[in-house]
Coordinates of C-alpha atoms and ligand atoms in Angstrom, one line a residue:
M1 CA 18.8 10.2 -3.7
C2 CA 20.1 12.6 -6.3
G3 CA 21.0 11.4 -9.7
I4 CA 24.3 12.2 -11.4
I5 CA 25.4 11.8 -15.0
G6 CA 28.6 12.8 -16.7
Y7 CA 29.7 12.4 -20.3
T8 CA 32.7 13.2 -22.5
G9 CA 33.1 12.0 -26.1
H10 CA 32.0 12.8 -29.6
L11 CA 28.3 12.9 -29.0
D12 CA 26.4 16.1 -28.2
A13 CA 26.8 16.3 -24.4
L14 CA 23.5 18.3 -23.8
T15 CA 21.5 15.5 -25.4
V16 CA 23.3 12.8 -23.4
L17 CA 22.9 14.7 -20.2
L18 CA 19.2 15.5 -20.5
R19 CA 18.4 12.0 -21.6
G20 CA 20.4 10.6 -18.6
L21 CA 18.7 13.0 -16.2
E22 CA 15.3 11.8 -17.4
Q23 CA 16.3 8.3 -16.7
L24 CA 17.6 9.2 -13.3
E25 CA 14.9 11.5 -12.2
Y26 CA 13.3 8.9 -10.0
R27 CA 16.3 9.4 -7.7
G28 CA 15.2 13.0 -6.9
Y29 CA 13.2 15.7 -8.5
D30 CA 13.5 18.9 -6.5
S31 CA 15.7 20.5 -9.0
A32 CA 18.0 19.7 -12.0
G33 CA 21.0 21.3 -13.6
I34 CA 23.8 20.8 -16.1
A35 CA 27.2 22.2 -16.6
M36 CA 29.2 21.8 -19.8
L37 CA 32.7 22.7 -20.9
S38 CA 32.3 24.4 -24.2
G39 CA 35.8 24.2 -25.6
E40 CA 39.2 25.7 -25.3
G41 CA 39.2 29.4 -24.2
E42 CA 35.4 29.5 -23.7
D43 CA 33.4 29.8 -20.6
R44 CA 31.7 27.0 -18.7
L45 CA 28.0 26.8 -19.3
L46 CA 25.8 26.4 -16.2
I47 CA 22.0 26.0 -16.2
K48 CA 20.1 24.9 -13.1
K49 CA 16.5 25.1 -12.2
A50 CA 14.2 24.2 -9.3
G51 CA 11.6 21.7 -10.4
P52 CA 11.6 18.6 -12.5
V53 CA 14.0 17.8 -15.4
A54 CA 11.3 19.0 -17.8
T55 CA 11.8 22.6 -16.5
L56 CA 15.5 22.3 -17.1
K57 CA 14.9 20.9 -20.6
D58 CA 12.7 23.9 -21.4
A59 CA 15.4 26.3 -20.2
C60 CA 17.9 24.5 -22.5
E61 CA 15.7 24.7 -25.6
E62 CA 17.2 27.9 -27.0
L63 CA 20.7 26.9 -26.2
E64 CA 23.1 27.2 -29.2
V65 CA 26.4 26.2 -27.6
R66 CA 27.4 22.7 -28.4
S67 CA 29.7 20.8 -26.1
H68 CA 31.1 17.3 -25.8
C69 CA 31.8 17.2 -22.1
G70 CA 29.5 17.9 -19.3
I71 CA 27.8 16.8 -16.0
G72 CA 24.2 16.8 -14.9
H73 CA 22.4 16.4 -11.6
T74 CA 18.8 15.8 -10.4
R75 CA 18.4 16.7 -6.7
W76 CA 16.7 15.4 -3.7
A77 CA 17.2 18.3 -1.3
T78 CA 18.9 17.6 2.1
H79 CA 20.9 20.8 3.0
G80 CA 19.2 24.0 1.8
G81 CA 15.7 24.6 0.3
V82 CA 14.5 23.8 -3.1
N83 CA 15.6 26.7 -5.4
D84 CA 17.8 27.5 -8.3
T85 CA 20.8 28.5 -6.2
N86 CA 20.9 25.3 -4.2
A87 CA 20.5 23.2 -7.3
H88 CA 23.7 21.5 -8.6
P89 CA 26.1 21.9 -10.3
H90 CA 28.1 24.2 -8.0
I91 CA 30.9 26.3 -9.2
A92 CA 33.8 27.6 -7.2
G93 CA 36.8 29.2 -9.0
K94 CA 38.0 26.7 -11.5
V95 CA 35.9 23.8 -10.1
T96 CA 32.4 22.7 -11.2
L97 CA 31.0 19.9 -9.2
I98 CA 27.9 17.7 -8.6
H99 CA 27.4 15.5 -5.6
N100 CA 25.2 12.7 -4.2
G101 CA 25.5 12.2 -0.5
I102 CA 26.0 14.3 2.7
I103 CA 29.1 16.0 3.8
E104 CA 28.7 15.7 7.6
N105 CA 31.5 18.1 8.6
Y106 CA 30.7 20.9 6.2
H107 CA 30.1 23.4 9.1
N108 CA 33.6 22.7 10.5
L109 CA 35.1 23.0 7.0
I110 CA 33.5 26.4 6.5
E111 CA 35.1 27.6 9.7
K112 CA 38.5 25.9 9.2
F113 CA 39.0 27.3 5.7
G114 CA 37.3 30.6 6.3
F115 CA 34.5 30.1 3.7
R116 CA 31.9 31.9 5.8
G117 CA 30.3 34.8 4.0
S118 CA 31.5 33.8 0.6
L119 CA 29.2 30.9 -0.1
V120 CA 26.3 31.5 -2.4
S121 CA 24.2 28.5 -1.6
E122 CA 23.0 26.8 1.6
T123 CA 24.4 23.4 0.5
D124 CA 27.1 21.2 1.9
T125 CA 28.1 20.5 -1.7
E126 CA 29.3 24.0 -2.4
V127 CA 31.7 23.6 0.5
A128 CA 33.3 20.6 -1.3
A129 CA 33.6 22.7 -4.5
R130 CA 35.3 25.5 -2.6
L131 CA 37.7 23.1 -0.9
L132 CA 38.6 21.5 -4.2
D133 CA 39.2 24.9 -5.7
Y134 CA 41.3 25.8 -2.7
Y135 CA 43.6 22.8 -3.3
Y136 CA 43.6 23.0 -7.1
H137 CA 46.8 24.3 -8.6
G138 CA 46.8 22.4 -11.9
D139 CA 46.9 18.8 -10.5
P140 CA 43.4 17.4 -10.2
Y141 CA 44.5 14.3 -8.4
E142 CA 46.3 16.1 -5.7
A143 CA 43.3 18.4 -5.2
I144 CA 40.9 15.5 -5.0
R145 CA 43.2 13.5 -2.6
K146 CA 43.6 16.5 -0.3
T147 CA 39.8 17.3 -0.4
I148 CA 38.6 13.9 0.5
R149 CA 41.1 13.7 3.3
E150 CA 39.2 16.6 4.9
I151 CA 35.7 15.4 4.3
T152 CA 33.6 13.1 6.4
G153 CA 30.3 11.7 5.2
S154 CA 29.1 10.1 2.0
Y155 CA 29.7 11.3 -1.5
A156 CA 29.8 10.6 -5.1
F157 CA 31.4 13.5 -6.8
C158 CA 31.7 14.3 -10.5
I159 CA 34.2 17.2 -11.0
M160 CA 35.2 19.3 -14.0
F161 CA 38.1 21.8 -13.9
E162 CA 37.8 24.9 -16.0
D163 CA 41.3 24.4 -17.6
I164 CA 40.9 20.7 -18.4
H165 CA 38.5 20.8 -21.3
D166 CA 37.6 17.3 -22.1
K167 CA 37.8 15.4 -18.8
I168 CA 35.6 14.5 -15.9
F169 CA 37.0 13.3 -12.6
C170 CA 35.0 11.1 -10.2
V171 CA 35.4 9.8 -6.7
R172 CA 33.0 8.3 -4.2
N173 CA 32.5 7.0 -0.7
V174 CA 29.3 5.0 0.0
S175 CA 27.1 6.8 -2.5
P176 CA 26.8 4.8 -5.6
M177 CA 28.4 5.6 -9.0
V178 CA 29.0 3.5 -12.1
A179 CA 31.1 4.2 -15.2
A180 CA 31.5 2.9 -18.7
H181 CA 33.5 3.5 -21.9
M182 CA 32.6 2.7 -25.4
E183 CA 33.2 4.0 -28.9
D184 CA 30.8 7.0 -28.4
G185 CA 32.8 8.1 -25.3
S186 CA 32.9 7.8 -21.6
F187 CA 30.0 7.9 -19.2
V188 CA 29.4 8.1 -15.4
A189 CA 26.1 7.8 -13.6
S190 CA 24.5 7.1 -10.3
D191 CA 23.1 3.9 -11.7
V192 CA 23.1 1.8 -14.9
T193 CA 19.6 2.9 -16.0
A194 CA 21.2 6.0 -17.5
L195 CA 23.9 4.0 -19.3
I196 CA 21.7 1.3 -20.8
P197 CA 20.9 3.3 -24.1
Y198 CA 24.6 3.2 -24.8
T199 CA 26.1 0.1 -23.3
K200 CA 25.4 -2.9 -21.1
R201 CA 29.0 -3.2 -19.9
Y202 CA 29.9 -1.1 -16.9
F203 CA 31.8 -1.1 -13.7
V204 CA 31.0 0.1 -10.2
I205 CA 33.5 2.8 -9.2
P206 CA 35.5 1.5 -6.3
E207 CA 35.3 3.6 -3.1
Y208 CA 38.2 6.0 -2.6
Q209 CA 39.6 5.6 -6.1
I210 CA 39.8 8.3 -8.7
V211 CA 38.2 7.7 -12.1
T212 CA 39.2 9.9 -15.0
L213 CA 36.8 10.0 -17.9
A214 CA 38.3 11.1 -21.3
G215 CA 36.7 10.8 -24.7
D216 CA 38.9 7.8 -25.6
S217 CA 39.3 6.1 -22.3
V218 CA 38.2 5.6 -18.7
S219 CA 41.0 5.1 -16.2
V220 CA 41.0 4.3 -12.5
Q221 CA 43.8 5.0 -10.0
D222 CA 44.0 4.5 -6.2
L223 CA 44.9 7.3 -3.9
K224 CA 48.6 6.6 -4.3
G225 CA 48.2 7.1 -8.0
D226 CA 48.7 3.4 -8.9
P227 CA 46.4 2.2 -11.8
V228 CA 43.5 -0.1 -10.9
T229 CA 41.6 -2.5 -13.2
P230 CA 37.9 -2.4 -12.2
E231 CA 35.7 -5.5 -12.4
M232 CA 33.4 -5.2 -15.4
L233 CA 29.8 -6.1 -15.0
E234 CA 27.0 -6.7 -17.5
V235 CA 23.3 -5.7 -17.2
N236 CA 20.9 -8.6 -18.0
W237 CA 18.0 -6.4 -19.0
N238 CA 17.5 -4.1 -22.0
V239 CA 16.5 -0.5 -22.6
E240 CA 12.7 -1.4 -23.0
A241 CA 12.7 -2.6 -19.4
A242 CA 13.4 0.9 -18.2
Q243 CA 10.6 2.5 -20.3
K244 CA 6.9 2.7 -19.8
N245 CA 6.0 0.6 -22.9
G246 CA 2.5 2.0 -23.4
F247 CA 1.5 2.1 -19.7
P248 CA 0.6 5.5 -18.3
H249 CA 2.9 5.1 -15.4
F250 CA 6.0 3.0 -14.4
M251 CA 4.1 1.8 -11.3
L252 CA 1.3 0.3 -13.3
K253 CA 3.8 -1.3 -15.7
E254 CA 5.8 -2.7 -12.9
I255 CA 2.7 -4.1 -11.2
H256 CA 1.9 -5.9 -14.4
E257 CA 5.5 -7.2 -14.7
Q258 CA 5.1 -9.2 -11.4
P259 CA 4.2 -12.6 -12.8
E260 CA 7.3 -12.5 -15.0
A261 CA 9.5 -11.2 -12.1
L262 CA 8.2 -14.0 -9.9
R263 CA 9.0 -16.6 -12.6
N264 CA 12.5 -15.1 -13.2
T265 CA 13.2 -15.2 -9.5
I266 CA 11.8 -18.6 -8.6
M267 CA 12.1 -20.9 -11.6
P268 CA 15.9 -20.9 -12.1
R269 CA 16.3 -21.9 -8.5
L270 CA 14.2 -25.0 -8.7
E271 CA 15.8 -28.4 -9.2
N272 CA 13.4 -31.4 -9.4
G273 CA 10.7 -29.3 -7.6
L274 CA 13.0 -28.3 -4.7
P275 CA 14.9 -25.0 -4.0
D276 CA 18.5 -25.3 -5.0
F277 CA 20.9 -22.3 -4.5
S278 CA 24.1 -23.9 -5.9
E279 CA 24.1 -21.3 -8.7
D280 CA 23.9 -18.6 -6.0
G281 CA 26.8 -20.1 -4.2
I282 CA 24.8 -20.3 -0.9
P283 CA 25.6 -23.5 1.0
D284 CA 23.2 -25.1 3.4
A285 CA 25.7 -24.5 6.2
V286 CA 24.5 -20.8 6.1
F287 CA 21.1 -22.1 7.1
S288 CA 22.0 -24.9 9.5
G289 CA 24.7 -23.1 11.4
C290 CA 22.7 -20.3 13.0
D291 CA 20.5 -20.2 16.1
K292 CA 18.5 -17.0 15.2
I293 CA 17.7 -14.8 12.2
A294 CA 17.8 -11.0 12.2
I295 CA 16.1 -9.4 9.2
V296 CA 17.2 -5.9 8.5
A297 CA 15.8 -3.5 6.0
C298 CA 13.9 -0.2 5.4
G299 CA 10.4 0.6 4.2
T300 CA 8.8 -1.8 1.8
A301 CA 11.8 -4.2 2.1
M302 CA 11.3 -4.3 5.8
Y303 CA 7.6 -5.1 5.4
A304 CA 8.6 -8.0 3.1
G305 CA 10.7 -9.0 6.1
M306 CA 7.6 -8.9 8.4
V307 CA 5.9 -11.4 6.1
G308 CA 9.1 -13.5 6.1
K309 CA 9.1 -13.6 9.9
A310 CA 5.4 -14.5 10.1
L311 CA 6.1 -17.3 7.6
I312 CA 9.4 -18.7 8.8
E313 CA 9.4 -18.4 12.6
P314 CA 6.6 -20.9 13.2
I315 CA 8.2 -23.4 10.9
L316 CA 11.8 -23.1 12.0
K317 CA 11.0 -22.5 15.7
I318 CA 14.0 -20.2 16.1
P319 CA 13.8 -16.5 16.9
V320 CA 13.4 -14.3 13.9
S321 CA 13.5 -10.5 14.5
V322 CA 12.6 -7.8 12.0
N323 CA 14.7 -4.7 12.4
I324 CA 14.4 -1.1 11.1
A325 CA 17.8 -0.6 9.7
S326 CA 18.1 3.0 10.9
E327 CA 17.4 1.9 14.5
F328 CA 19.3 -1.3 14.5
R329 CA 22.6 0.4 13.8
Y330 CA 22.4 2.5 16.9
E331 CA 20.9 0.1 19.3
S332 CA 23.6 -2.5 20.2
P333 CA 21.7 -5.3 18.4
L334 CA 21.7 -8.8 19.7
V335 CA 23.7 -10.2 16.9
D336 CA 26.6 -12.6 17.1
E337 CA 28.5 -15.4 15.2
K338 CA 25.4 -17.6 15.5
T339 CA 23.1 -15.1 13.9
L340 CA 22.1 -15.2 10.2
V341 CA 21.5 -11.6 9.2
L342 CA 19.1 -11.3 6.3
V343 CA 19.5 -7.9 4.6
I344 CA 16.8 -7.0 2.2
S345 CA 17.1 -4.1 -0.3
Q346 CA 15.9 -3.4 -3.8
S347 CA 18.6 -0.9 -4.7
G348 CA 21.4 -2.4 -2.6
E349 CA 22.4 1.1 -1.7
T350 CA 20.1 2.2 1.1
I351 CA 22.6 3.7 3.5
D352 CA 21.0 2.7 6.8
T353 CA 20.7 -0.9 5.6
L354 CA 24.3 -0.9 4.5
A355 CA 25.4 0.5 7.8
A356 CA 23.4 -2.3 9.6
L357 CA 25.1 -4.8 7.4
R358 CA 28.5 -3.5 8.3
L359 CA 27.7 -3.6 12.0
S360 CA 26.4 -7.1 11.7
K361 CA 29.6 -8.2 10.1
E362 CA 31.6 -6.5 12.9
C363 CA 29.6 -8.6 15.4
G364 CA 30.7 -11.7 13.6
A365 CA 27.3 -12.5 12.0
K366 CA 27.0 -14.1 8.5
V367 CA 25.1 -11.8 6.1
L368 CA 22.9 -13.1 3.4
S369 CA 21.4 -10.3 1.4
V370 CA 18.3 -10.3 -0.9
V371 CA 19.1 -7.6 -3.5
N372 CA 17.8 -6.5 -6.9
V373 CA 20.6 -4.5 -8.3
K374 CA 23.6 -6.4 -9.4
G375 CA 27.0 -5.2 -8.1
S376 CA 25.4 -2.8 -5.6
T377 CA 27.3 -2.0 -2.4
I378 CA 25.1 -4.2 -0.2
A379 CA 25.5 -7.1 -2.7
R380 CA 29.3 -6.7 -2.8
E381 CA 29.7 -6.5 1.0
S382 CA 27.5 -9.4 1.9
D383 CA 28.8 -12.9 2.6
H384 CA 26.2 -14.3 0.2
V385 CA 23.8 -12.7 -2.2
F386 CA 20.4 -13.9 -3.3
Y387 CA 19.6 -11.7 -6.3
T388 CA 15.9 -11.0 -7.1
H389 CA 15.2 -10.7 -10.8
A390 CA 12.7 -7.9 -10.9
G391 CA 14.6 -5.9 -13.6
P392 CA 14.8 -2.2 -13.1
E393 CA 12.2 -0.6 -10.8
I394 CA 11.7 3.0 -11.7
A395 CA 8.5 4.0 -9.9
V396 CA 9.4 5.4 -6.4
A397 CA 6.7 3.1 -4.9
S398 CA 8.1 -0.4 -4.8
T399 CA 5.8 -3.1 -6.2
K400 CA 7.6 -5.8 -8.2
A401 CA 10.7 -5.6 -6.0
Y402 CA 8.5 -6.3 -2.9
M403 CA 6.9 -9.2 -4.7
V404 CA 10.2 -10.9 -5.5
Q405 CA 11.6 -10.1 -2.1
L406 CA 8.6 -12.1 -0.8
A407 CA 9.3 -15.0 -3.2
S408 CA 12.9 -15.0 -2.2
L409 CA 12.0 -15.2 1.5
Y410 CA 9.6 -18.1 0.7
L411 CA 12.4 -19.9 -1.2
I412 CA 15.0 -19.2 1.5
G413 CA 12.5 -20.3 4.2
C414 CA 11.8 -23.6 2.4
R415 CA 15.5 -24.4 1.8
M416 CA 16.3 -23.5 5.4
S417 CA 13.5 -25.7 6.7
M418 CA 14.9 -28.6 4.7
A419 CA 18.5 -27.9 5.9
R420 CA 17.3 -27.8 9.5
G421 CA 15.1 -30.9 9.3
K422 CA 11.8 -29.1 9.6
F423 CA 10.6 -30.0 6.1
T424 CA 10.7 -33.4 4.6
E425 CA 11.4 -33.5 0.9
A426 CA 7.7 -34.1 0.2
Q427 CA 6.7 -31.1 2.4
A428 CA 9.2 -28.9 0.6
R429 CA 8.0 -30.0 -2.8
D430 CA 4.4 -29.3 -1.8
F431 CA 5.5 -25.8 -0.5
I432 CA 7.2 -25.0 -3.7
S433 CA 4.3 -26.2 -5.9
R434 CA 2.0 -23.9 -3.9
L435 CA 4.5 -21.1 -4.3
T436 CA 4.7 -21.5 -8.1
S437 CA 0.9 -21.7 -8.3
S438 CA 0.7 -18.3 -6.7
I439 CA 2.0 -16.8 -9.9
S440 CA -1.2 -17.6 -11.8
A441 CA -3.2 -16.1 -8.8
V442 CA -1.3 -12.9 -9.3
Q443 CA -2.1 -12.9 -13.0
K444 CA -5.8 -13.5 -12.3
I445 CA -5.9 -10.4 -10.1
L446 CA -4.3 -8.4 -12.9
D447 CA -6.8 -9.7 -15.4
N448 CA -9.7 -8.6 -13.3
K449 CA -8.6 -5.3 -12.0
K450 CA -11.6 -3.2 -12.9
R451 CA -13.3 -3.6 -9.6
I452 CA -10.3 -2.4 -7.7
K453 CA -10.6 0.9 -9.5
E454 CA -14.2 1.1 -8.3
A455 CA -13.0 0.6 -4.7
A456 CA -10.3 3.2 -5.2
A457 CA -13.0 5.8 -6.1
V458 CA -14.3 5.6 -2.6
V459 CA -10.8 5.6 -0.9
A460 CA -9.8 8.6 -3.0
K461 CA -12.5 10.7 -1.2
A462 CA -11.2 9.8 2.3
Q463 CA -8.7 11.5 4.6
D464 CA -7.8 8.4 6.6
A465 CA -7.8 4.7 5.8
F466 CA -7.1 1.7 8.0
F467 CA -5.7 -1.7 7.0
V468 CA -6.4 -4.5 9.4
G469 CA -5.6 -8.2 9.6
R470 CA -4.2 -10.8 12.0
G471 CA -1.1 -12.9 11.7
L472 CA 0.2 -13.0 8.1
D473 CA -2.6 -10.7 7.1
Y474 CA -1.3 -8.1 9.5
A475 CA 2.1 -8.3 7.9
F476 CA 0.6 -7.8 4.4
S477 CA -1.5 -4.9 5.6
L478 CA 1.6 -2.9 6.7
E479 CA 2.8 -2.7 3.1
G480 CA -0.8 -1.9 1.9
A481 CA -0.9 1.1 4.2
L482 CA 2.6 2.3 3.1
K483 CA 1.7 2.0 -0.5
L484 CA -1.5 4.0 -0.1
K485 CA 0.0 6.8 1.9
E486 CA 3.2 7.3 -0.1
I487 CA 1.4 7.9 -3.4
S488 CA -2.1 9.1 -2.5
Y489 CA -1.1 11.3 0.6
I490 CA -4.1 9.8 2.4
H491 CA -3.2 9.1 6.1
A492 CA -3.2 5.3 6.3
E493 CA -2.3 3.0 9.2
A494 CA -2.1 -0.8 9.5
Y495 CA -3.3 -2.4 12.6
A496 CA -3.4 -5.9 14.0
A497 CA -7.1 -6.3 13.8
G498 CA -7.5 -7.2 17.5
E499 CA -5.5 -4.1 18.6
L500 CA -7.8 -1.5 17.0
K501 CA -10.2 -1.3 19.9
H502 CA -7.3 -0.3 22.2
G503 CA -7.4 3.2 21.0
T504 CA -7.4 3.6 17.3
I505 CA -11.0 2.7 16.8
A506 CA -11.8 6.2 18.1
L507 CA -10.7 7.4 14.6
I508 CA -13.3 5.4 12.8
E509 CA -16.2 7.5 11.5
E510 CA -19.0 7.2 9.0
K511 CA -17.4 6.1 5.7
T512 CA -13.8 5.8 6.9
P513 CA -12.3 3.1 4.6
V514 CA -11.2 0.0 6.4
I515 CA -9.4 -2.5 4.2
A516 CA -9.8 -5.8 6.1
L517 CA -7.7 -8.8 5.3
A518 CA -9.1 -12.1 6.4
T519 CA -7.2 -14.8 4.4
Q520 CA -6.0 -16.9 7.4
D521 CA -8.4 -19.7 8.3
H522 CA -7.4 -20.3 11.9
I523 CA -8.2 -16.7 12.9
Y524 CA -10.9 -16.0 10.3
G525 CA -13.7 -15.8 12.9
K526 CA -11.7 -13.5 15.1
T527 CA -10.9 -11.1 12.2
I528 CA -14.6 -11.1 11.2
S529 CA -15.5 -10.0 14.8
N530 CA -13.1 -7.1 14.6
I531 CA -14.6 -6.1 11.2
R532 CA -18.0 -6.0 12.8
E533 CA -16.6 -3.6 15.4
V534 CA -15.6 -1.1 12.8
R535 CA -18.7 -1.8 10.7
A536 CA -20.9 -0.9 13.7
R537 CA -19.2 2.5 13.7
G538 CA -19.9 3.2 10.1
A539 CA -16.7 2.1 8.4
F540 CA -16.7 1.5 4.7
V541 CA -15.2 -2.0 4.6
I542 CA -13.3 -3.4 1.7
L543 CA -12.8 -7.1 2.6
I544 CA -10.2 -9.4 1.1
T545 CA -10.7 -13.2 1.7
K546 CA -9.7 -16.4 0.0
T547 CA -12.1 -17.6 -2.7
G548 CA -14.9 -19.7 -1.2
A549 CA -14.7 -18.1 2.3
E550 CA -18.1 -17.8 4.0
I551 CA -18.9 -14.1 4.0
P552 CA -21.3 -13.0 6.7
E553 CA -24.2 -10.8 5.6
D554 CA -23.6 -7.1 5.6
I555 CA -20.0 -7.4 6.8
C556 CA -18.5 -5.3 3.9
D557 CA -19.2 -2.9 1.1
I558 CA -16.8 -4.4 -1.4
H559 CA -15.4 -7.9 -1.4
F560 CA -12.3 -9.3 -3.2
A561 CA -11.5 -13.0 -3.2
V562 CA -8.0 -14.3 -3.9
P563 CA -7.7 -17.6 -5.7
V564 CA -5.2 -19.3 -3.4
P565 CA -6.3 -22.2 -1.4
H566 CA -3.4 -22.3 1.2
D567 CA -3.2 -19.5 3.8
R568 CA 0.6 -19.2 3.7
F569 CA 0.5 -18.0 0.0
T570 CA -2.3 -15.5 -0.1
V571 CA 0.2 -12.6 0.1
F572 CA 1.0 -12.7 -3.6
P573 CA -2.5 -11.9 -5.0
V574 CA -3.3 -9.8 -1.9
A575 CA -0.3 -7.6 -2.6
V576 CA -1.5 -6.9 -6.1
I577 CA -4.9 -5.8 -4.9
L578 CA -3.4 -3.4 -2.4
Q579 CA -0.9 -2.1 -4.9
L580 CA -3.6 -1.4 -7.5
L581 CA -5.9 0.1 -4.9
A582 CA -3.1 2.6 -4.0
Y583 CA -2.3 3.2 -7.7
Y584 CA -5.8 3.9 -8.8
T585 CA -6.4 6.1 -5.7
S586 CA -3.4 8.2 -6.5
D587 CA -4.3 8.4 -10.2
L588 CA -7.9 9.3 -9.5
K589 CA -6.7 12.2 -7.3
G590 CA -4.5 13.4 -10.2
L591 CA -1.3 13.0 -8.3
N592 CA 2.2 12.2 -9.7
V593 CA 2.0 8.4 -9.2
D594 CA 5.6 7.7 -10.1
K595 CA 7.2 10.6 -8.3
P596 CA 5.3 11.3 -5.1
R597 CA 6.2 14.4 -3.2
N598 CA 9.2 14.5 -0.9
L599 CA 10.4 11.1 -1.8
A600 CA 13.2 9.6 -3.9
K601 CA 13.9 6.1 -5.0
S602 CA 17.2 5.2 -3.6
V603 CA 17.8 6.5 -0.1
T604 CA 21.5 7.1 0.2
V605 CA 21.4 9.6 3.1
E606 CA 20.7 8.7 6.7
Ligands
M6R701 O1 16.2 0.0 -2.1 P1 15.7 -0.4 -0.8 O2 14.8 -1.7 -0.9 O3 16.7 -0.6 0.3 O4 14.7 0.7 -0.3 C1 14.1 0.7 1.0 C2 13.0 1.7 1.0 O5 13.5 3.0 0.9 C3 11.9 1.4 0.0 O6 11.4 0.1 0.1 C4 10.7 2.4 0.1 O7 10.1 2.2 1.3 C5 9.8 2.2 -1.1 N1 10.1 3.2 -2.1 C6 8.4 2.3 -0.7 O8 7.6 2.0 -1.8

């Protein structure tokens, strides 16, 4: 949700900022802007444009001014429409500012400080710029301290003062921001993807501490002015991982990276064929000491949680709930000291998920998070972290992160079943061997993807699509529907196959695509009957079964088989089929696959 970048040093700031904004554009692409300090005695330079970073880049083409200090922003609009004026940076008096987050009390601040009538934009951010300027009398730290005392909400601010020519000041609450210093200068960004071309060593800016970026140093101080030494982190992937590497879209590249991501997530956690989390520092007591599990997440991560529940609950025989984070936090959840809260998040920054985590801890629960981004807020605030190793996920539509979230839940489920005496060692070994074999099934789907494109050609013509399945298949279909709707803009719904006839079947017309998942043996016959019901009403049926399943005559138009013999593990290849179906549908419709409308990658607003 909004990408921010700042640089000061001996490199050309414009080049660094535009490159950084391109890397961060997946965080928001409603508008983009930069501001640079062009040297002693000269004016600030401000260019901001509605539209993607490419539009800003075009506007900067003729620029002759060279600067070594500047800030840049790519926006996902919250307060105020998408236009040049509402784009960041915002200038007020001596202050130039960019912001990621939401200032909740900006209306009150406008009244309290008499800003009404003098603001030029409709944004909450401009109010923060005005407030900083109001408090600024030559001491940036005093102005920042006084400003954040007045503000409620979430923020990551990068601030330049007109009379301080080579420095950038940063402060944050909740919204993420990282910083780094190296020979070339000092950098700040919303996430490490923008820093990777320059360095792998960085630190997460601690909340409520003020970071000063100068050409030759980065320093951190707390609100009392005492120096702070931040904890340095190191990225374990390289710059190629954040590039398309010959693929037309990040999403397609990331779909193809799934076998490797699965290997990286599963293999280092196996010891003698059994799951072993000693390197993660997760003791078995976490698994044996609870009497229920509450999974909390948003979007795709929550749908991974739905699969986790359908897998784990029948084995452990304890209640497992799956909770939408944005609801959980306001609904007095049934969470106590005996609850294991499993938080799932790719970015580790989703604000609703973070708030749910904090609430769970207040209730005394132990929190184990499954997170992809090292050092993210959710990772830092959890009692235990299980890192997925997907590498950077750039496409807004989550694919490889979902895949490794699933793998993590399978590993956790297995270890927990052992710790609670539900799996013998032999059963656990068998489970793990089936899990690792699923990786080759994923690869086989990727190697034979051409037919999925043919199916997509039919789906691309539709206005609505339905995904149906029972049991685990229903859990898989939820993610299939989300993937299709978010990147193809086709209305898609997932239904428990037996539920369709209680209303939704009224929407089935001649040629309505129904993607039917029937990979679970014990309910295969029931699902087939439900498929007949839609077939009889003219649906175009794309059927997914296990290899070798008996397919009744004329039950479907297109059939895909997944080469996984055991029902519990079909999700891995099924997920790839559904991801590719969504990908090709979007691409055939000529849409922006990696940056679908209205969305952003990391949702750091409520
Ligand atoms: O970073 P998170 O996993 O916490 O993000 C949660 C959702 O915003 C995310 O999964 C979203 O639904 C995906 N972009 C959908 O593909």
